[in-house]
Amino acid sequence: MESNMNKKQKKVLIRIIAASVTMILFAFIPVEGWLEFVLFMIPYLIIGYDILLKAFKGIKNKQVFDENFLMAVATVGAIALGDYKEGVAVMLFYQIGELFQSYAVGRSRRNISELMDIRPDYANIERDGKLERVDPDEVGIGSVIVVQPGEKVPIDGVIIEGSTTLNTSALTGESVPREAKAGDDVISGCINMTGVLKIKTTKEFGESTVSRILDLVENSSSKKSRSENFISKFARYYTPAVCYGALALAILPPVVSMFLGFDAMWGEWIYRALTFLVISCPCALVISIPLSFFAGIGGASNAGVLVKGSNYLETLSKTKYVVFDKTGTLTQGVFEVVGVHHSKLEEARILEYAALAESFSSHPISKSLQRAYGKEIDQSRVTDVKEISGEGVTAVVDGVSVAAGNTKLMKRLGIEYSDCHSVGTIVHMAVNGRYEGHILIADREKPNSKEAIAQLYRMGIKETVMLTGDTGKVADQVAGDLGISTVYSELLPGDKVAKVEELLSKKHSKEALAFVGDGINDAPVLSRADIGIAMGALGSDAAIEAADIVLMDDDPLKIAKAIKIAKKCLRIVYENIYFAIGVKIVCLILGALGIANMWVAIFADVGVMVIAVINAIRALFVKKL
């Protein structure tokens, strides 16, 4: 523990040890009166001088009611009553608790900074044939930087030379490496594993992905949840209330006793009032609640889930409805050839004809055919290309006439074709005027989409909804495959906002609706939902701005993980609130009745704080689903 402490914490630890040793030594010296007072003032001032100074400054600045004031009054009062050992012990245990809390907060901050260890220290620029290290802030847009194996990519850009394997675990929470080559976009924060890369920067360092992510995590504490705001207000009213309560406890019972002709017992009632003050210190609540949220946000960051503030974590924990965009969220958003049907020719041959005929087109369908062919395309083999808008392409490939298109093209050419009952885009193929079958192209579902929906239902989600601009036939098949309960198809972007508004009006006020989109064209809906989750949105400015939570890869399982993290964090927050307030109320009653002494008071303050802080740090650790 000591090796991880900062200088300030080490000084406090030395003071604690010195005060403990001197207090124990003086406890065995048989002295009384002024000499005993002088001896015990030595450990008291060693351990408590900074608390007394802070209390004095608080009074001077008219900010009286804080924990320093409570501790100063309680311990000075105990010493004034002749309870020297208890006065020193209260201050000593309070400082032990404060040291523990400071260490715990520092440790959780360190863990988060280690988990988010993506800030690059430098960028390499080639000058006169030599690599020169410069501050990433000094690199302008369009500059060429060199990233060597083992180094972090410092700024977003495009690879212009080299190929490599990238480790994205610090960003996505996943350890699966990603292949990258010339022409690929690359985002800052990844670690270059193998080859030397030359990257042309597309953003300044301040606007790059790594800076935006770090900024989000560092500023997340500014957006406080209702629980945190409640605790802040509670402490503001609670501290003065207990101070006045303690004053009343010290004065009223003796005055009433004197009035009724009984012994006033001033010392007894002042001691009870001082015990009441020590018990009432709200440290456990004031420290552990923000720490719970801070740890929850850190744990989420480690799992590849960026949460912009504890208020969003709180809302996410109440989610009962999850609305999905389809393309790019539940499906891969990349069209692929999934089959060749009714073809008398070999599958490879029909794909070759289709890819060559479509080789002059930049349409996504054409691109998917070229990818499925998988070989270098020699366009010199293709002549007489005619693209018929909305129908397809005719061309001559190796001297053979080829037609690739939809049913309209086949009807235009007078070629009989076979219907396809599968869901997807159909490319009918004719070679030399004879029908040769059709190619089925579809947007594949993501491998984890089905499991993600099942996980959400297991976690108590009431309804999952899918919104898409696709046809009803495609949408219904995807929704059926994945187990989604409600689907709305053939929607324009504006219709999606209207549907979310409609769903919001139906839900209970204490329930939350989350919208999950790919973050580029879903910004209006992300903003309108109770909680907007942008998926796979690294590098997308629209997503980072509009969403409340950003998933750092495109795995749908992360949605269930994010909700699980939020629920665990809120459970810890409420455990700490109920535990701290419950123990304090019991001990305050016992203190007022004279049953609890200063030692019980120390447990009620320091002990509860230590337990609450240990509990809060659990939010940092996230189990795998």
Coordinates of C-alpha atoms in Angstrom, one line a residue:
M1 CA 0.0 0.0 0.0
E2 CA 2.7 2.5 1.0
S3 CA 4.5 2.3 -2.4
N4 CA 1.3 3.5 -4.1
M5 CA 0.9 6.6 -1.8
N6 CA 1.7 10.1 -2.8
K7 CA 3.9 12.4 -0.6
K8 CA 0.9 14.0 1.2
Q9 CA -0.5 10.6 2.1
K10 CA 2.9 9.4 3.3
K11 CA 3.1 12.4 5.6
V12 CA -0.3 11.7 7.1
L13 CA 0.7 8.1 7.6
I14 CA 3.9 9.2 9.5
R15 CA 1.8 11.5 11.7
I16 CA -0.7 8.7 12.4
I17 CA 2.1 6.4 13.5
A18 CA 3.8 9.1 15.6
A19 CA 0.5 10.1 17.3
S20 CA -0.4 6.4 18.0
V21 CA 3.0 5.6 19.5
T22 CA 3.0 8.8 21.8
M23 CA -0.6 8.2 22.8
I24 CA 0.0 4.6 23.8
L25 CA 3.3 5.6 25.7
F26 CA 1.6 8.4 27.6
A27 CA -1.4 6.2 28.5
F28 CA 1.0 4.1 30.7
I29 CA 2.6 7.1 32.5
P30 CA 0.7 7.6 35.8
V31 CA 0.2 11.4 35.7
E32 CA -2.9 13.6 36.3
G33 CA -4.0 17.2 36.0
W34 CA -2.1 19.7 34.0
L35 CA 0.8 17.4 33.2
E36 CA -1.5 14.8 31.7
F37 CA -3.2 17.5 29.6
V38 CA 0.2 18.7 28.3
L39 CA 1.4 15.2 27.5
F40 CA -1.8 14.3 25.5
M41 CA -1.8 17.6 23.7
I42 CA 1.4 16.4 21.9
P43 CA -0.2 13.5 20.0
Y44 CA -3.4 15.5 19.6
L45 CA -1.6 18.4 17.8
I46 CA 0.5 16.0 15.8
I47 CA -2.6 14.3 14.4
G48 CA -5.1 17.2 14.5
Y49 CA -3.4 20.5 13.8
D50 CA -4.5 20.6 10.1
I51 CA -8.1 19.8 11.0
L52 CA -8.1 22.7 13.6
L53 CA -6.6 25.0 11.0
K54 CA -9.3 24.1 8.4
A55 CA -12.0 24.5 11.0
F56 CA -10.6 28.0 11.9
K57 CA -10.5 29.0 8.2
G58 CA -14.0 27.7 7.7
I59 CA -15.3 29.9 10.5
K60 CA -13.3 32.9 9.2
N61 CA -14.8 32.4 5.7
K62 CA -18.3 32.0 7.1
Q63 CA -18.4 28.4 5.9
V64 CA -18.7 26.9 9.4
F65 CA -20.6 23.7 9.0
D66 CA -18.3 21.0 7.6
E67 CA -16.7 17.8 9.0
N68 CA -13.6 19.7 10.1
F69 CA -15.7 21.9 12.3
L70 CA -17.6 18.9 13.8
M71 CA -14.3 17.1 14.6
A72 CA -12.7 20.2 16.1
V73 CA -15.7 20.9 18.4
A74 CA -16.1 17.2 19.4
T75 CA -12.4 16.7 20.2
V76 CA -11.7 20.0 21.9
G77 CA -14.9 19.5 23.9
A78 CA -13.8 16.0 25.0
I79 CA -10.4 17.4 26.1
A80 CA -12.1 20.3 27.9
L81 CA -14.1 17.7 29.8
G82 CA -10.9 15.9 30.8
D83 CA -11.4 12.9 28.4
Y84 CA -7.9 13.4 26.9
K85 CA -7.5 9.8 25.5
E86 CA -10.9 9.9 23.8
G87 CA -10.3 13.3 22.3
V88 CA -7.0 12.1 20.8
A89 CA -8.5 8.8 19.7
V90 CA -11.4 10.5 17.9
M91 CA -9.0 12.7 15.9
L92 CA -6.7 9.8 15.3
F93 CA -9.3 7.4 13.9
Y94 CA -10.9 10.2 11.9
Q95 CA -7.5 10.8 10.2
I96 CA -7.0 7.1 9.6
G97 CA -10.4 7.1 7.9
E98 CA -9.5 10.2 5.8
L99 CA -6.2 8.6 4.7
F100 CA -8.0 5.4 3.7
Q101 CA -10.6 7.4 1.7
S102 CA -7.9 9.5 0.0
Y103 CA -5.9 6.3 -0.9
A104 CA -9.1 4.6 -2.2
V105 CA -10.1 7.5 -4.4
G106 CA -6.5 7.8 -5.7
R107 CA -6.3 4.1 -6.4
S108 CA -9.6 4.2 -8.3
R109 CA -8.4 7.2 -10.3
R110 CA -5.2 5.4 -11.0
N111 CA -7.0 2.3 -12.2
I112 CA -9.2 4.4 -14.5
S113 CA -6.2 6.2 -16.0
E114 CA -4.4 2.8 -16.5
L115 CA -7.5 1.3 -18.1
M116 CA -7.8 4.4 -20.3
D117 CA -4.1 4.5 -21.0
I118 CA -4.5 5.7 -24.5
R119 CA -3.1 9.3 -24.4
P120 CA 0.0 9.3 -26.7
D121 CA 3.1 11.1 -25.4
Y122 CA 4.5 12.0 -28.9
A123 CA 4.2 11.8 -32.6
N124 CA 7.0 10.9 -35.1
I125 CA 7.5 13.3 -38.0
E126 CA 10.2 12.5 -40.7
R127 CA 12.5 15.4 -41.3
D128 CA 15.7 15.2 -43.5
G129 CA 15.4 11.4 -43.4
K130 CA 15.3 11.2 -39.6
L131 CA 12.4 10.6 -37.3
E132 CA 11.8 13.5 -34.9
R133 CA 9.5 13.2 -31.9
V134 CA 7.1 16.2 -31.5
D135 CA 4.2 17.0 -29.2
P136 CA 0.9 15.6 -30.8
D137 CA -0.6 19.1 -30.4
E138 CA 2.0 20.5 -32.8
V139 CA 0.9 18.2 -35.7
G140 CA -1.4 19.9 -38.2
I141 CA -4.1 18.3 -40.4
G142 CA -2.6 16.7 -43.5
S143 CA 0.8 16.0 -41.9
V144 CA 2.5 12.6 -42.5
I145 CA 3.4 10.9 -39.2
V146 CA 5.3 7.6 -38.7
V147 CA 4.1 5.0 -36.2
Q148 CA 6.6 2.2 -35.4
P149 CA 5.8 -1.2 -34.0
G150 CA 4.8 -1.0 -30.3
E151 CA 3.9 2.7 -30.5
K152 CA 0.4 4.3 -30.0
V153 CA -1.3 5.9 -33.0
P154 CA -1.3 9.5 -31.8
I155 CA -3.8 11.2 -34.2
D156 CA -6.7 10.0 -36.4
G157 CA -5.7 9.6 -40.1
V158 CA -5.4 7.4 -43.2
I159 CA -2.6 4.9 -43.7
I160 CA -0.7 5.9 -46.9
E161 CA 2.1 3.3 -46.6
G162 CA 2.5 0.0 -44.7
S163 CA 0.3 -2.7 -43.2
T164 CA 0.0 -3.9 -39.7
T165 CA -2.1 -5.4 -36.9
L166 CA -3.6 -3.0 -34.5
N167 CA -4.4 -3.6 -30.9
T168 CA -7.6 -1.7 -30.0
S169 CA -8.1 -3.2 -26.5
A170 CA -7.6 0.2 -24.7
L171 CA -10.4 1.6 -26.8
T172 CA -12.9 -1.2 -27.2
G173 CA -12.2 -3.4 -24.2
E174 CA -11.7 -6.4 -26.6
S175 CA -8.3 -8.0 -27.2
V176 CA -9.0 -9.2 -30.8
P177 CA -6.4 -7.4 -33.1
R178 CA -7.5 -5.7 -36.3
E179 CA -5.7 -5.8 -39.6
A180 CA -5.0 -2.5 -41.3
K181 CA -3.4 -1.6 -44.7
A182 CA -2.8 1.4 -46.9
G183 CA -6.0 3.3 -47.6
D184 CA -7.6 2.3 -44.2
D185 CA -8.7 4.8 -41.7
V186 CA -7.0 4.5 -38.3
I187 CA -8.0 6.1 -35.0
S188 CA -5.8 7.4 -32.3
G189 CA -5.3 5.3 -29.2
C190 CA -4.7 2.0 -31.0
I191 CA -1.3 0.3 -30.6
N192 CA 0.6 -0.6 -33.7
M193 CA 1.7 -4.2 -33.3
T194 CA 3.8 -5.2 -36.3
G195 CA 4.6 -3.0 -39.3
V196 CA 5.9 0.5 -39.8
L197 CA 3.0 2.9 -40.8
K198 CA 3.0 6.2 -42.5
I199 CA -0.3 8.0 -41.7
K200 CA -1.7 11.2 -43.2
T201 CA -3.5 13.0 -40.3
T202 CA -7.2 13.9 -40.9
K203 CA -7.8 15.7 -37.6
E204 CA -5.8 17.8 -35.1
F205 CA -4.8 16.1 -31.9
G206 CA -7.4 18.1 -29.9
E207 CA -10.2 16.8 -32.2
S208 CA -9.0 13.3 -32.5
T209 CA -10.8 10.2 -31.1
V210 CA -8.3 9.8 -28.2
S211 CA -8.7 13.4 -27.0
R212 CA -12.5 13.3 -27.3
I213 CA -12.7 10.0 -25.3
L214 CA -10.4 11.3 -22.5
D215 CA -12.3 14.6 -22.4
L216 CA -15.6 12.7 -22.0
V217 CA -14.3 10.5 -19.2
E218 CA -12.6 13.4 -17.4
N219 CA -15.7 15.6 -17.6
S220 CA -18.2 12.9 -16.8
S221 CA -18.2 13.9 -13.1
S222 CA -19.7 17.3 -14.0
K223 CA -23.0 15.7 -15.1
K224 CA -24.3 14.6 -11.7
S225 CA -27.1 12.1 -11.1
R226 CA -30.1 12.8 -8.9
S227 CA -28.6 10.7 -6.2
E228 CA -25.4 12.8 -6.1
N229 CA -27.4 16.0 -6.1
F230 CA -29.6 14.7 -3.3
I231 CA -26.5 13.9 -1.2
S232 CA -25.0 17.4 -1.8
K233 CA -28.3 19.1 -0.7
F234 CA -28.7 16.6 2.2
A235 CA -25.2 17.5 3.5
R236 CA -25.8 21.2 3.1
Y237 CA -28.9 21.1 5.4
Y238 CA -28.0 18.1 7.5
T239 CA -24.7 19.4 9.0
P240 CA -26.1 22.7 10.4
A241 CA -29.2 20.7 11.7
V242 CA -27.0 18.3 13.7
C243 CA -24.9 21.1 15.1
Y244 CA -28.0 22.9 16.4
G245 CA -29.3 19.5 17.6
A246 CA -26.1 18.9 19.5
L247 CA -26.2 22.4 21.0
A248 CA -29.8 21.8 22.1
L249 CA -28.8 18.4 23.6
A250 CA -26.0 20.1 25.6
I251 CA -28.2 22.9 27.0
L252 CA -31.8 22.0 27.2
P253 CA -31.8 18.8 29.4
P254 CA -29.5 20.5 32.1
V255 CA -31.7 23.7 32.1
V256 CA -34.9 21.6 32.4
S257 CA -33.3 19.5 35.2
M258 CA -32.3 22.7 37.1
F259 CA -35.8 24.1 36.6
L260 CA -37.3 20.9 38.1
G261 CA -34.8 21.0 41.0
F262 CA -32.6 18.1 39.8
D263 CA -28.8 17.9 39.3
A264 CA -28.1 19.6 35.9
M265 CA -25.2 17.2 35.1
W266 CA -23.7 19.6 32.6
G267 CA -20.6 17.4 31.9
E268 CA -22.7 14.4 31.1
W269 CA -25.0 16.2 28.6
I270 CA -22.0 18.1 27.0
Y271 CA -20.3 14.7 26.6
R272 CA -23.5 13.3 25.0
A273 CA -23.7 16.3 22.7
L274 CA -20.0 15.9 21.6
T275 CA -20.6 12.1 20.9
F276 CA -23.7 13.1 18.9
L277 CA -21.5 15.5 16.8
V278 CA -18.9 12.8 16.0
I279 CA -21.6 10.3 15.1
S280 CA -23.4 12.8 12.8
C281 CA -20.4 13.5 10.5
P282 CA -21.8 12.8 7.0
C283 CA -18.4 11.7 5.5
A284 CA -19.6 8.2 4.4
L285 CA -22.4 9.6 2.2
V286 CA -20.5 12.7 0.9
I287 CA -17.5 10.6 -0.2
S288 CA -18.9 7.2 -1.1
I289 CA -21.8 8.2 -3.4
P290 CA -19.7 10.2 -5.9
L291 CA -16.9 7.6 -5.6
S292 CA -19.5 4.8 -6.5
F293 CA -20.5 6.7 -9.7
F294 CA -16.8 7.5 -10.5
A295 CA -15.9 3.9 -10.2
G296 CA -18.9 2.8 -12.2
I297 CA -17.9 5.1 -15.1
G298 CA -14.3 3.8 -14.8
G299 CA -15.4 0.2 -14.9
A300 CA -17.6 1.0 -18.0
S301 CA -14.6 2.6 -19.7
N302 CA -12.6 -0.5 -19.1
A303 CA -15.3 -2.5 -20.8
G304 CA -15.4 -0.2 -23.9
V305 CA -18.5 1.7 -22.8
L306 CA -18.1 5.5 -22.5
V307 CA -20.6 7.1 -20.2
K308 CA -20.8 10.9 -20.3
G309 CA -22.0 11.4 -16.7
S310 CA -23.4 9.7 -13.7
N311 CA -26.9 11.1 -14.5
Y312 CA -26.8 8.9 -17.7
L313 CA -25.6 5.9 -15.6
E314 CA -28.6 6.4 -13.3
T315 CA -31.1 6.7 -16.3
L316 CA -29.6 3.6 -18.0
S317 CA -30.2 1.5 -14.8
K318 CA -33.9 2.3 -15.2
T319 CA -34.1 1.2 -18.9
K320 CA -37.1 -1.0 -19.7
Y321 CA -37.5 -0.4 -23.4
V322 CA -34.6 -0.7 -25.9
V323 CA -35.2 0.6 -29.5
F324 CA -32.7 -0.4 -32.2
D325 CA -31.9 1.0 -35.6
K326 CA -31.3 -2.1 -37.9
T327 CA -28.6 -1.4 -40.4
G328 CA -25.1 -1.2 -38.8
T329 CA -26.5 -1.8 -35.3
L330 CA -28.1 -5.3 -35.4
T331 CA -26.8 -6.1 -38.9
Q332 CA -23.3 -5.5 -40.2
G333 CA -24.4 -2.8 -42.7
V334 CA -22.2 -4.4 -45.4
F335 CA -23.9 -6.2 -48.3
E336 CA -22.5 -9.6 -49.0
V337 CA -23.2 -12.4 -51.5
V338 CA -24.9 -15.1 -49.4
G339 CA -25.7 -17.6 -52.2
V340 CA -26.0 -18.5 -55.9
H341 CA -29.2 -20.3 -56.8
H342 CA -30.6 -22.1 -59.9
S343 CA -27.3 -21.9 -61.7
K344 CA -26.1 -24.5 -64.2
L345 CA -22.7 -22.8 -64.4
E346 CA -20.2 -23.2 -61.6
E347 CA -20.7 -20.7 -58.7
A348 CA -17.2 -19.2 -59.2
R349 CA -17.9 -18.7 -63.0
I350 CA -21.2 -16.9 -62.5
L351 CA -19.6 -14.7 -59.8
E352 CA -16.8 -13.9 -62.2
Y353 CA -19.2 -12.8 -64.9
A354 CA -21.2 -10.7 -62.5
A355 CA -18.1 -9.0 -61.0
L356 CA -16.7 -8.1 -64.4
A357 CA -20.0 -6.9 -65.8
E358 CA -20.4 -4.7 -62.7
S359 CA -16.8 -3.6 -62.4
F360 CA -17.4 -0.1 -63.7
S361 CA -20.1 0.7 -61.1
S362 CA -19.5 2.1 -57.6
H363 CA -23.0 0.9 -56.3
P364 CA -22.8 -1.1 -53.0
I365 CA -24.4 -4.1 -54.8
S366 CA -21.6 -4.0 -57.4
K367 CA -19.0 -3.7 -54.8
S368 CA -20.3 -6.7 -52.9
L369 CA -20.2 -8.8 -56.2
Q370 CA -16.6 -7.7 -56.7
R371 CA -15.7 -8.7 -53.2
A372 CA -17.4 -12.1 -53.6
Y373 CA -15.3 -12.7 -56.7
G374 CA -12.2 -12.0 -54.6
K375 CA -9.7 -11.7 -57.5
E376 CA -8.0 -8.8 -59.3
I377 CA -10.5 -7.5 -61.9
D378 CA -9.1 -7.0 -65.4
Q379 CA -11.4 -4.4 -66.9
S380 CA -9.8 -4.9 -70.4
R381 CA -11.9 -8.1 -70.6
V382 CA -15.1 -6.1 -70.5
T383 CA -16.6 -4.1 -73.4
D384 CA -19.9 -2.5 -74.4
V385 CA -21.0 -1.8 -70.8
K386 CA -24.5 -0.3 -70.5
E387 CA -25.9 0.6 -67.1
I388 CA -29.7 0.8 -67.2
S389 CA -30.9 2.9 -64.2
G390 CA -33.0 1.0 -61.7
E391 CA -32.6 -2.3 -63.6
G392 CA -29.0 -3.4 -63.9
V393 CA -26.1 -3.8 -66.3
T394 CA -25.4 -5.4 -69.7
A395 CA -21.9 -6.0 -71.0
V396 CA -19.7 -8.2 -73.1
V397 CA -17.2 -10.2 -71.0
D398 CA -14.5 -12.2 -72.9
G399 CA -16.7 -11.9 -76.1
V400 CA -19.8 -13.3 -74.2
S401 CA -22.9 -11.1 -73.6
V402 CA -23.7 -10.9 -69.9
A403 CA -26.8 -9.3 -68.2
A404 CA -26.9 -8.7 -64.4
G405 CA -29.9 -7.0 -62.8
N406 CA -33.4 -7.3 -61.4
T407 CA -36.6 -8.7 -62.8
K408 CA -37.2 -5.5 -64.8
L409 CA -34.0 -6.1 -66.8
M410 CA -34.9 -9.8 -67.4
K411 CA -38.4 -8.7 -68.7
R412 CA -36.7 -6.0 -70.9
L413 CA -34.5 -8.6 -72.5
G414 CA -37.3 -11.1 -72.8
I415 CA -35.6 -13.7 -70.6
E416 CA -37.6 -16.1 -68.4
Y417 CA -36.3 -16.1 -64.9
S418 CA -36.8 -18.0 -61.6
D419 CA -38.4 -16.3 -58.6
C420 CA -36.4 -16.2 -55.3
H421 CA -38.3 -16.6 -52.0
S422 CA -35.3 -15.7 -49.9
V423 CA -35.1 -12.3 -48.3
G424 CA -32.5 -9.9 -49.8
T425 CA -31.4 -8.3 -53.0
I426 CA -31.7 -10.5 -56.1
V427 CA -29.3 -10.2 -59.0
H428 CA -30.6 -12.3 -62.0
M429 CA -27.9 -13.4 -64.4
A430 CA -28.2 -14.1 -68.1
V431 CA -25.3 -15.3 -70.3
N432 CA -25.5 -15.3 -74.1
G433 CA -29.3 -14.6 -73.8
R434 CA -29.9 -17.7 -71.5
Y435 CA -30.9 -17.5 -67.9
E436 CA -28.1 -18.8 -65.6
G437 CA -29.7 -18.4 -62.1
H438 CA -29.5 -15.6 -59.6
I439 CA -27.2 -14.2 -56.9
L440 CA -28.6 -13.5 -53.5
I441 CA -27.1 -10.4 -51.7
A442 CA -28.1 -9.6 -48.1
D443 CA -27.0 -7.5 -45.1
R444 CA -25.8 -10.1 -42.6
E445 CA -26.8 -10.1 -39.0
K446 CA -24.0 -9.5 -36.5
P447 CA -22.9 -12.7 -34.8
N448 CA -23.9 -11.5 -31.3
S449 CA -27.2 -9.8 -32.1
K450 CA -29.4 -12.7 -31.2
E451 CA -27.6 -13.3 -27.9
A452 CA -27.7 -9.6 -27.1
I453 CA -31.5 -9.5 -27.4
A454 CA -31.8 -12.6 -25.2
Q455 CA -29.5 -11.0 -22.6
L456 CA -31.6 -7.9 -22.5
Y457 CA -34.8 -9.9 -21.8
R458 CA -32.9 -11.9 -19.1
M459 CA -32.1 -8.5 -17.5
G460 CA -35.7 -7.5 -17.2
I461 CA -36.2 -5.4 -20.4
K462 CA -39.9 -5.3 -21.2
E463 CA -39.8 -4.7 -24.9
T464 CA -37.3 -4.5 -27.7
V465 CA -38.2 -2.5 -30.9
M466 CA -36.5 -2.3 -34.3
L467 CA -36.9 0.7 -36.5
T468 CA -35.7 0.5 -40.2
G469 CA -36.1 2.0 -43.6
D470 CA -36.0 -1.5 -45.1
T471 CA -39.0 -3.3 -46.6
G472 CA -41.4 -5.1 -44.3
K473 CA -40.3 -8.6 -45.6
V474 CA -36.6 -8.0 -44.8
A475 CA -37.4 -6.3 -41.4
D476 CA -39.8 -9.1 -40.3
Q477 CA -37.2 -11.8 -41.1
V478 CA -34.4 -10.0 -39.2
A479 CA -36.7 -9.3 -36.2
G480 CA -38.0 -12.9 -36.2
D481 CA -34.4 -14.3 -36.3
L482 CA -33.2 -12.1 -33.5
G483 CA -36.3 -12.4 -31.2
I484 CA -37.2 -8.7 -31.3
S485 CA -40.8 -8.2 -30.1
T486 CA -41.9 -5.2 -32.2
V487 CA -40.7 -4.0 -35.7
Y488 CA -41.6 -0.8 -37.7
S489 CA -40.3 -0.9 -41.3
E490 CA -40.1 1.4 -44.4
L491 CA -39.4 4.5 -42.1
L492 CA -37.8 7.7 -43.2
P493 CA -35.3 9.3 -40.7
G494 CA -38.1 11.7 -39.5
D495 CA -40.5 8.8 -39.0
K496 CA -38.0 7.2 -36.5
V497 CA -38.2 10.3 -34.3
A498 CA -42.0 10.2 -34.4
K499 CA -42.0 6.5 -33.5
V500 CA -39.7 7.1 -30.5
E501 CA -41.9 10.0 -29.4
E502 CA -44.9 7.6 -29.6
L503 CA -43.1 4.9 -27.5
L504 CA -42.0 7.6 -24.9
S505 CA -45.6 8.6 -24.4
K506 CA -46.7 5.1 -23.6
K507 CA -44.1 4.2 -20.9
H508 CA -44.2 4.8 -17.2
S509 CA -42.5 8.0 -15.9
K510 CA -40.1 5.9 -13.8
E511 CA -39.0 3.8 -16.7
A512 CA -36.4 4.8 -19.3
L513 CA -36.3 4.2 -23.1
A514 CA -32.9 3.7 -24.7
F515 CA -32.3 4.1 -28.4
V516 CA -29.3 2.3 -30.0
G517 CA -28.0 3.6 -33.4
D518 CA -24.9 3.5 -35.5
G519 CA -24.5 7.2 -34.7
I520 CA -24.1 8.8 -38.2
N521 CA -27.7 9.3 -39.4
D522 CA -29.3 8.6 -36.0
A523 CA -28.3 11.8 -34.2
P524 CA -31.9 13.3 -33.9
V525 CA -33.3 10.0 -32.4
L526 CA -30.3 9.6 -30.1
S527 CA -30.9 13.0 -28.7
R528 CA -34.7 12.5 -28.3
A529 CA -34.6 9.1 -26.3
D530 CA -34.2 9.1 -22.5
I531 CA -30.8 7.6 -23.1
G532 CA -29.0 7.6 -26.5
I533 CA -26.5 4.8 -27.2
A534 CA -24.2 5.2 -30.2
M535 CA -22.7 1.9 -31.3
G536 CA -19.5 1.3 -33.1
A537 CA -19.2 5.1 -33.4
L538 CA -15.4 5.6 -33.0
G539 CA -14.5 8.6 -35.0
S540 CA -18.1 9.7 -35.6
D541 CA -18.5 13.2 -34.4
A542 CA -22.3 13.1 -34.7
A543 CA -22.5 10.1 -32.4
I544 CA -20.1 11.4 -29.8
E545 CA -22.0 14.7 -29.7
A546 CA -25.6 13.3 -29.8
A547 CA -25.3 10.1 -27.7
D548 CA -25.2 9.9 -23.9
I549 CA -23.3 6.6 -24.0
V550 CA -20.9 5.6 -26.7
L551 CA -20.0 1.9 -27.3
M552 CA -16.5 1.8 -28.5
D553 CA -17.0 -1.1 -30.9
D554 CA -20.0 -2.5 -32.8
D555 CA -20.8 -5.5 -30.6
P556 CA -24.5 -5.5 -29.5
L557 CA -23.6 -7.5 -26.4
K558 CA -22.1 -4.3 -25.0
I559 CA -25.6 -2.8 -24.6
A560 CA -26.5 -5.5 -22.0
K561 CA -23.1 -5.0 -20.4
A562 CA -23.7 -1.3 -20.1
I563 CA -27.1 -1.8 -18.5
K564 CA -25.5 -4.4 -16.1
I565 CA -22.8 -2.0 -15.1
A566 CA -25.4 0.8 -14.5
K567 CA -27.6 -1.5 -12.4
K568 CA -24.6 -2.7 -10.3
C569 CA -23.4 0.9 -9.7
L570 CA -26.9 2.1 -8.6
R571 CA -27.3 -0.9 -6.4
I572 CA -24.0 0.0 -4.6
V573 CA -25.1 3.7 -4.3
Y574 CA -28.4 2.7 -2.6
E575 CA -26.6 0.1 -0.4
N576 CA -24.3 2.9 0.8
I577 CA -27.1 5.4 1.3
Y578 CA -29.3 3.0 3.4
F579 CA -26.4 1.6 5.3
A580 CA -24.8 5.0 6.2
I581 CA -28.1 6.7 7.1
G582 CA -29.4 3.6 9.0
V583 CA -26.3 3.2 11.2
K584 CA -26.1 7.0 11.9
I585 CA -29.8 7.2 13.0
V586 CA -29.4 4.2 15.4
C587 CA -26.1 5.6 16.8
L588 CA -27.5 9.2 17.1
I589 CA -30.4 7.9 19.2
L590 CA -28.0 5.8 21.3
G591 CA -25.7 8.8 21.7
A592 CA -28.5 11.1 22.7
L593 CA -29.7 8.6 25.3
G594 CA -26.2 8.2 26.7
I595 CA -25.9 4.5 25.7
A596 CA -23.3 5.2 23.0
N597 CA -19.9 6.6 24.0
M598 CA -17.1 8.2 21.9
W599 CA -15.9 4.8 20.7
V600 CA -19.3 3.9 19.2
A601 CA -19.2 7.4 17.7
I602 CA -15.8 6.7 16.0
F603 CA -17.3 3.5 14.5
A604 CA -20.4 5.4 13.3
D605 CA -18.2 7.9 11.5
V606 CA -14.9 6.3 10.4
G607 CA -16.0 2.7 10.4
V608 CA -19.1 3.4 8.2
M609 CA -17.0 5.6 5.9
V610 CA -14.4 2.9 5.4
I611 CA -17.1 0.2 4.7
A612 CA -18.9 2.5 2.3
V613 CA -15.7 3.4 0.4
I614 CA -14.7 -0.3 0.1
N615 CA -18.2 -1.1 -1.2
A616 CA -18.1 1.8 -3.7
I617 CA -14.8 0.6 -5.2
R618 CA -16.6 -2.7 -6.2
A619 CA -18.3 -0.7 -9.0
L620 CA -14.9 -0.5 -10.8
F621 CA -14.8 -4.2 -11.5
V622 CA -17.1 -5.6 -14.2
K623 CA -17.8 -9.3 -14.5
K624 CA -18.1 -10.8 -18.0
L625 CA -21.6 -11.5 -19.2

